[in-house]
Coordinates of C-alpha atoms and ligand atoms in Angstrom, one line a residue:
M735 CA -59.0 -125.1 -81.7
K736 CA -59.8 -122.8 -78.8
I737 CA -61.0 -119.4 -79.7
L738 CA -61.9 -116.2 -77.8
I739 CA -65.0 -114.2 -78.8
T740 CA -65.7 -110.8 -77.3
G741 CA -69.4 -109.8 -77.1
A742 CA -70.1 -113.5 -76.8
A743 CA -73.3 -112.8 -74.8
G744 CA -74.7 -110.5 -77.4
F745 CA -76.9 -111.3 -80.4
I746 CA -74.4 -112.2 -83.1
G747 CA -71.7 -113.2 -80.6
S748 CA -73.9 -115.9 -79.1
H749 CA -74.7 -117.4 -82.5
L750 CA -71.0 -117.4 -83.3
C751 CA -70.4 -119.4 -80.1
D752 CA -73.0 -121.9 -81.3
R753 CA -71.3 -122.1 -84.8
F754 CA -67.8 -122.7 -83.5
I755 CA -68.9 -125.2 -80.9
S756 CA -70.9 -127.1 -83.5
G757 CA -67.8 -127.0 -85.7
G758 CA -65.8 -128.9 -83.0
H759 CA -64.1 -125.9 -81.4
D760 CA -64.0 -124.7 -77.8
V761 CA -64.9 -121.1 -77.0
I762 CA -64.1 -118.6 -74.3
G763 CA -66.4 -115.6 -74.3
A764 CA -65.7 -112.2 -72.9
D765 CA -68.6 -109.8 -72.2
S766 CA -69.5 -106.9 -69.9
F767 CA -73.3 -107.4 -70.5
I768 CA -73.7 -103.8 -71.4
T769 CA -76.2 -104.8 -74.2
G770 CA -75.9 -108.6 -74.0
S771 CA -77.1 -111.2 -71.5
P772 CA -75.6 -114.3 -70.0
E773 CA -78.9 -116.0 -70.8
N774 CA -77.9 -116.0 -74.5
V775 CA -75.1 -118.5 -73.8
S776 CA -76.6 -120.3 -70.9
H777 CA -77.4 -123.3 -73.1
L778 CA -73.7 -123.9 -74.1
P779 CA -72.0 -127.0 -72.6
P780 CA -69.6 -125.9 -69.8
E781 CA -66.9 -128.4 -71.0
R782 CA -66.8 -126.5 -74.3
F783 CA -67.5 -122.9 -73.2
R784 CA -66.7 -120.5 -70.5
L785 CA -67.5 -116.8 -70.0
I786 CA -65.2 -114.1 -68.6
Q787 CA -67.1 -111.1 -67.4
A788 CA -65.0 -108.0 -68.3
D789 CA -65.2 -104.7 -70.0
V790 CA -62.7 -105.3 -72.8
S791 CA -62.0 -101.6 -73.2
T792 CA -60.6 -101.3 -69.6
Q793 CA -60.3 -104.7 -68.0
D794 CA -58.1 -107.7 -68.4
F795 CA -59.7 -110.6 -70.2
D796 CA -56.6 -112.7 -71.1
P797 CA -57.9 -116.3 -70.8
G798 CA -54.5 -117.5 -69.5
E799 CA -54.4 -120.3 -72.1
E800 CA -53.5 -120.5 -75.7
V801 CA -56.2 -119.4 -78.2
G802 CA -56.0 -119.8 -82.0
G803 CA -58.4 -117.0 -82.8
V804 CA -59.6 -113.7 -81.3
L805 CA -63.0 -112.6 -82.7
H806 CA -63.9 -109.1 -81.7
F807 CA -67.7 -108.7 -81.6
A808 CA -68.1 -106.6 -78.5
S809 CA -69.8 -103.3 -79.4
P810 CA -73.3 -102.0 -79.1
A811 CA -74.7 -101.8 -82.6
S812 CA -78.2 -100.2 -82.3
P813 CA -78.8 -96.6 -83.4
V814 CA -80.6 -96.1 -80.1
D815 CA -77.3 -96.9 -78.3
F816 CA -75.4 -94.5 -80.5
A817 CA -77.2 -91.7 -78.6
R818 CA -77.4 -93.5 -75.2
I819 CA -73.8 -94.8 -74.8
P820 CA -71.6 -93.0 -77.4
L821 CA -68.4 -93.0 -75.4
E822 CA -68.6 -96.7 -74.5
I823 CA -69.0 -97.4 -78.2
M824 CA -66.0 -95.3 -79.1
D825 CA -64.0 -97.0 -76.4
V826 CA -64.8 -100.6 -77.3
N827 CA -63.9 -99.9 -81.0
S828 CA -60.6 -98.3 -80.1
L829 CA -59.2 -99.2 -76.7
G830 CA -61.1 -102.5 -76.8
T831 CA -59.9 -103.3 -80.3
R832 CA -56.3 -102.5 -79.3
R833 CA -56.5 -105.0 -76.3
C834 CA -57.9 -107.7 -78.6
L835 CA -55.1 -107.1 -81.1
E836 CA -52.5 -107.3 -78.4
L837 CA -54.1 -110.6 -77.1
A838 CA -54.1 -112.0 -80.7
K839 CA -50.4 -111.0 -81.1
R840 CA -49.5 -112.6 -77.7
Y841 CA -51.0 -115.9 -78.7
N842 CA -50.1 -115.7 -82.4
A843 CA -53.8 -116.0 -83.1
T844 CA -55.9 -115.0 -86.1
F845 CA -57.8 -111.7 -85.3
L846 CA -61.2 -111.3 -86.9
M847 CA -63.1 -108.1 -86.4
A848 CA -66.8 -107.3 -86.7
S849 CA -66.8 -104.3 -89.0
T850 CA -70.0 -103.0 -90.5
S851 CA -71.7 -101.6 -93.6
E852 CA -71.7 -98.3 -91.6
V853 CA -68.1 -97.8 -92.7
Y854 CA -69.7 -96.9 -96.1
G855 CA -71.8 -94.2 -94.4
D856 CA -74.6 -92.9 -96.5
P857 CA -73.2 -94.5 -99.7
L858 CA -72.9 -92.7 -103.0
T859 CA -72.4 -96.0 -104.9
H860 CA -75.0 -98.8 -105.0
P861 CA -74.7 -101.6 -104.2
Q862 CA -71.6 -101.3 -102.0
K863 CA -68.4 -103.1 -102.9
E864 CA -65.5 -103.5 -100.5
S865 CA -63.4 -101.1 -102.6
Y866 CA -65.7 -98.2 -101.9
F867 CA -64.2 -95.8 -99.3
G868 CA -67.5 -94.5 -98.0
N869 CA -69.4 -91.3 -97.5
V870 CA -69.1 -90.8 -93.7
N871 CA -69.8 -87.8 -91.6
P872 CA -67.2 -87.5 -88.9
R873 CA -69.7 -85.6 -86.7
G874 CA -73.3 -86.3 -85.7
V875 CA -75.0 -89.1 -83.8
R876 CA -74.0 -92.0 -86.0
S877 CA -70.3 -90.9 -86.2
V878 CA -69.4 -92.5 -82.9
Y879 CA -70.1 -95.9 -84.4
D880 CA -69.1 -95.4 -88.0
E881 CA -65.8 -93.6 -87.3
S882 CA -64.8 -95.9 -84.5
K883 CA -65.3 -99.0 -86.7
R884 CA -63.2 -97.3 -89.4
F885 CA -60.6 -96.7 -86.7
S886 CA -60.7 -100.3 -85.7
E887 CA -60.2 -101.4 -89.3
A888 CA -57.2 -99.0 -89.6
M889 CA -55.7 -100.3 -86.3
A890 CA -56.1 -104.0 -87.3
D891 CA -54.5 -103.2 -90.7
A892 CA -51.6 -101.5 -88.8
Y893 CA -51.0 -104.6 -86.7
H894 CA -51.0 -106.7 -89.8
R895 CA -48.4 -104.5 -91.5
K896 CA -46.2 -103.9 -88.4
F897 CA -46.4 -107.3 -86.7
G898 CA -47.6 -109.6 -89.5
L899 CA -50.7 -110.4 -87.5
V900 CA -53.3 -112.5 -89.4
V901 CA -56.4 -110.3 -89.7
R902 CA -59.8 -111.0 -91.1
T903 CA -62.4 -108.3 -91.5
A904 CA -66.2 -109.0 -91.9
R905 CA -68.2 -105.9 -93.1
I906 CA -71.5 -107.0 -91.7
F907 CA -74.8 -105.6 -93.1
N908 CA -78.1 -105.5 -91.2
T909 CA -78.6 -108.8 -89.5
Y910 CA -81.6 -110.1 -87.6
G911 CA -82.9 -113.2 -85.8
P912 CA -83.4 -114.7 -82.4
R913 CA -81.7 -113.2 -79.3
M914 CA -82.0 -109.6 -80.5
R915 CA -83.3 -107.4 -77.7
L916 CA -86.9 -106.6 -78.1
D917 CA -86.3 -103.0 -77.1
D918 CA -83.1 -102.4 -78.9
G919 CA -84.7 -100.0 -81.4
R920 CA -83.6 -101.7 -84.6
V921 CA -86.4 -101.9 -87.1
I922 CA -87.2 -105.7 -87.0
P923 CA -87.4 -106.0 -83.2
A924 CA -89.3 -102.6 -83.2
F925 CA -91.9 -103.9 -85.6
I926 CA -92.2 -107.2 -83.7
Q927 CA -92.6 -105.3 -80.4
R928 CA -95.3 -103.2 -81.9
Y929 CA -97.1 -106.3 -83.3
M930 CA -96.9 -108.0 -79.9
Q931 CA -98.2 -104.9 -78.1
G932 CA -100.9 -104.3 -80.7
G933 CA -99.6 -100.9 -81.7
A934 CA -98.9 -99.2 -85.0
L935 CA -95.6 -99.9 -86.9
T936 CA -93.3 -97.0 -86.5
I937 CA -91.9 -95.7 -89.8
F938 CA -89.1 -93.2 -89.8
G939 CA -89.1 -90.8 -92.6
D940 CA -91.3 -91.8 -95.6
G941 CA -90.2 -95.4 -95.4
T942 CA -88.6 -95.4 -98.9
Q943 CA -85.1 -95.9 -97.4
T944 CA -83.8 -99.4 -98.1
R945 CA -82.0 -102.0 -96.1
S946 CA -80.9 -105.6 -96.8
F947 CA -81.6 -108.0 -94.0
C948 CA -79.5 -111.1 -93.4
H949 CA -80.6 -113.9 -91.1
V950 CA -78.1 -114.5 -88.3
F951 CA -77.7 -118.2 -89.2
D952 CA -76.5 -117.2 -92.7
L953 CA -74.2 -114.5 -91.3
V954 CA -72.4 -116.7 -88.8
E955 CA -71.8 -119.3 -91.5
G956 CA -70.1 -116.6 -93.5
I957 CA -68.0 -115.5 -90.5
F958 CA -66.9 -119.0 -89.8
R959 CA -65.8 -119.5 -93.4
L960 CA -64.0 -116.1 -93.4
F961 CA -62.1 -117.0 -90.2
F962 CA -60.7 -120.1 -91.8
S963 CA -60.1 -118.5 -95.2
R964 CA -56.8 -117.1 -96.4
Y965 CA -58.3 -113.7 -97.3
G966 CA -56.8 -110.7 -95.5
S967 CA -58.9 -107.8 -96.9
P968 CA -62.4 -106.8 -95.8
V969 CA -65.3 -108.9 -97.0
N970 CA -69.0 -107.9 -97.2
L971 CA -71.3 -110.3 -95.4
G972 CA -75.0 -109.6 -95.8
N973 CA -78.1 -110.5 -97.8
P974 CA -78.2 -108.6 -101.2
A975 CA -82.1 -108.7 -101.3
E976 CA -83.0 -105.1 -100.8
F977 CA -86.3 -103.8 -99.3
T978 CA -87.7 -100.5 -98.4
I979 CA -88.9 -100.1 -94.8
L980 CA -92.5 -99.9 -96.2
E981 CA -92.0 -103.2 -97.9
L982 CA -90.7 -104.7 -94.7
A983 CA -93.9 -103.5 -93.0
G984 CA -95.9 -105.2 -95.8
I985 CA -94.1 -108.5 -95.2
M986 CA -94.9 -108.2 -91.4
E987 CA -98.6 -107.9 -92.3
E988 CA -98.4 -110.9 -94.7
I989 CA -96.8 -113.0 -92.0
T990 CA -99.0 -112.0 -89.1
G991 CA -102.2 -111.8 -91.2
R992 CA -102.9 -108.6 -89.3
K993 CA -103.4 -105.2 -91.0
Q994 CA -101.3 -102.8 -89.0
E995 CA -101.5 -99.0 -88.9
L996 CA -98.4 -97.1 -89.8
E997 CA -97.2 -94.3 -87.5
M998 CA -94.9 -91.9 -89.2
H999 CA -92.0 -90.4 -87.4
P1000 CA -89.2 -88.0 -88.5
L1001 CA -86.2 -89.6 -90.1
P1002 CA -83.3 -89.7 -87.6
D1003 CA -80.3 -87.5 -88.6
W1004 CA -77.8 -89.1 -91.0
D1005 CA -80.0 -92.2 -91.5
P1006 CA -78.6 -93.8 -94.7
K1007 CA -80.9 -93.8 -97.7
K1008 CA -79.8 -97.0 -99.3
R1009 CA -77.9 -100.1 -98.3
R1010 CA -77.2 -103.3 -100.2
P1011 CA -74.1 -105.4 -100.1
D1012 CA -72.3 -106.5 -103.3
I1013 CA -71.3 -110.0 -102.1
T1014 CA -69.5 -111.1 -105.3
L1015 CA -66.2 -111.4 -103.2
A1016 CA -67.8 -113.5 -100.5
R1017 CA -69.3 -115.8 -103.2
E1018 CA -65.9 -116.2 -104.9
I1019 CA -63.6 -116.7 -101.9
L1020 CA -65.9 -118.3 -99.4
G1021 CA -68.4 -120.0 -101.6
W1022 CA -71.0 -118.3 -99.4
E1023 CA -74.3 -116.7 -99.9
P1024 CA -77.4 -116.3 -97.7
R1025 CA -80.1 -118.9 -97.9
V1026 CA -82.9 -117.7 -95.6
P1027 CA -85.5 -115.6 -97.5
L1028 CA -86.6 -112.5 -95.4
K1029 CA -90.2 -113.8 -95.1
D1030 CA -89.2 -117.1 -93.7
G1031 CA -86.6 -115.6 -91.4
L1032 CA -88.9 -112.9 -90.2
K1033 CA -91.6 -115.5 -89.4
T1034 CA -89.3 -117.7 -87.3
T1035 CA -87.8 -114.7 -85.6
L1036 CA -91.3 -113.5 -84.7
E1037 CA -92.1 -117.0 -83.3
W1038 CA -89.0 -116.9 -81.2
F1039 CA -89.9 -113.5 -79.7
M1040 CA -93.4 -114.6 -79.0
E1041 CA -92.2 -117.7 -77.2
R1042 CA -89.5 -115.8 -75.4
Y1043 CA -91.7 -112.9 -74.3
G1044 CA -95.0 -114.8 -74.0
G1045 CA -96.8 -113.0 -76.9
G1046 CA -99.6 -115.6 -76.9
Q1047 CA -100.7 -115.6 -80.5
Q1048 CA -98.9 -117.4 -83.3
P1049 CA -98.2 -115.6 -86.6
G1050 CA -101.2 -115.8 -88.9
M1051 CA -103.5 -116.7 -86.0
E1052 CA -105.6 -113.6 -85.4
Ligands
LIG762 P1 -75.2 -106.8 -79.3 O1 -75.4 -105.5 -78.6 O2 -76.3 -107.8 -79.2 O3 -73.9 -107.5 -78.9 C1 -72.7 -106.8 -78.4 C2 -72.2 -107.6 -77.2 O4 -71.0 -106.9 -76.8 C3 -73.1 -107.5 -76.0 O5 -73.2 -108.8 -75.4 C4 -72.4 -106.5 -75.1 O6 -72.7 -106.7 -73.7 C5 -71.0 -106.7 -75.4 N1 -70.1 -105.5 -75.2 C6 -70.3 -104.3 -75.6 N2 -69.3 -103.5 -75.2 C7 -68.5 -104.3 -74.4 C8 -67.3 -104.1 -73.7 N3 -66.7 -102.9 -73.6 N4 -66.7 -105.1 -73.1 C9 -67.3 -106.3 -73.2 N5 -68.4 -106.6 -73.8 C10 -69.0 -105.6 -74.4 O7 -74.9 -106.4 -80.8 P2 -74.8 -107.3 -82.1 O8 -75.8 -106.9 -83.0 O9 -74.7 -108.7 -81.7 O10 -73.4 -106.8 -82.7 C11 -72.2 -107.6 -82.5 C12 -71.1 -107.0 -83.4 O11 -71.5 -107.1 -84.7 C13 -70.8 -105.6 -83.1 O12 -69.4 -105.4 -83.2 C14 -71.5 -104.8 -84.2 O13 -70.9 -103.6 -84.4 C15 -71.4 -105.8 -85.3 N6 -72.4 -105.6 -86.3 C16 -73.7 -105.9 -86.1 C17 -74.7 -105.7 -87.1 C18 -76.1 -106.1 -86.9 O14 -76.9 -105.9 -87.8 N7 -76.5 -106.7 -85.8 C19 -74.3 -105.1 -88.3 C20 -73.0 -104.7 -88.5 C21 -72.0 -105.0 -87.5
LIG763 N1 -86.6 -97.6 -88.7 C1 -88.0 -97.4 -88.8 N2 -88.8 -97.7 -87.8 C2 -88.2 -98.1 -86.6 C3 -86.9 -98.4 -86.5 C4 -86.1 -98.1 -87.6 O1 -88.5 -97.0 -89.9 O2 -89.0 -98.4 -85.6 C5 -85.8 -97.4 -89.9 C6 -84.5 -96.6 -89.7 O3 -84.8 -95.2 -89.8 C7 -83.6 -97.1 -90.8 C8 -84.0 -98.5 -91.0 O4 -85.3 -98.6 -90.4 O5 -83.8 -96.4 -92.0 C9 -83.1 -99.5 -90.4 O6 -82.9 -99.1 -89.0 P1 -82.1 -100.0 -88.0 O7 -82.1 -99.1 -86.7 O8 -82.7 -101.3 -87.9 O9 -80.6 -100.1 -88.6 P2 -79.6 -99.1 -89.3 O10 -80.2 -97.8 -89.5 O11 -78.4 -99.1 -88.5 O12 -79.4 -99.8 -90.7

């Protein structure tokens, strides 16, 4: 099958290209490179992959050939970007989503969207099940992302009801791994950057807030299975192992063998206090669960960054 992936040159999008190509499919990517890089897909064989450079919110990216799937992964996803490019985020998750849905309708293709745990906001139930409607502030710095993703879900659902479009929705929780940007501000690359530069680890707030970190290899396997499943409602994909940010800093120390100072910073506005997916549904319908423990995934991710950015030392080699 030939599929189209928006955001293909980004972190998750590029790993998805790998997964579909290794699964025997051909991929057409569309990307504007606003937060991604063509380097992330430069290893892909040209006979199986091509890249269209386009802003999917405003430009045409119709591949001009039949596709069986449209996977919409174009969207900046880092809290640093929520402040830097808020309107671009709202556009790609509204105008961009609409264009993707139209394309999927034109080719009678399955539409799969990258939704997010952010649709649950600062959740009042824990862990989060798909049936929870969320506790989301429509204003404030995170709202451009949270609300536009909720809007995307609503629009995809409307296309399903009005036109019978086949829709799959992945509610993705914090994901990490190779090909993240070192300076994208998310906590794992931020800690790695600090380690490589020899600085203190930056802790926002008191570090007792929790997150659940899923390795990207696990995530793309879940997305691949969801795409081919017969399940039309949203599905949580993430790793249910939950860590405080201070625990994450401790794991960094264990891996690197280096005691690192902590540098305390104010907690950003509307930073969720807790986040952990309930993945019962994904286990049942996809037979999926994450396999990579955080410590192992963090170590190989650190190694990737050191190789990529020439950090010199290997983890544990002070
Ligand atoms: P990323 O920034 O690495 O990738 C996004 C890609 O989309 C980039 O290559 C960027 O250039 C491209 N893009 C953005 N706007 C575009 C536009 N208007 N037109 C064309 N291309 C555009 O981010 P990521 O972490 O890989 O996230 C990918 C998707 O997964 C996003 O939809 C994000 O909301 C979702 N998601 C990610 C996480 C996570 O932890 N990484 C969690 C939940 C959801
Ligand atoms: N965080 C931190 N130090 C950093 C970057 C982030 O303590 O250098 C915290 C942040 O406040 C949040 C958690 O780590 O509570 C995860 O942040 P990230 O930006 O990775 O993802 P998100 O908030 O979107 O889950």
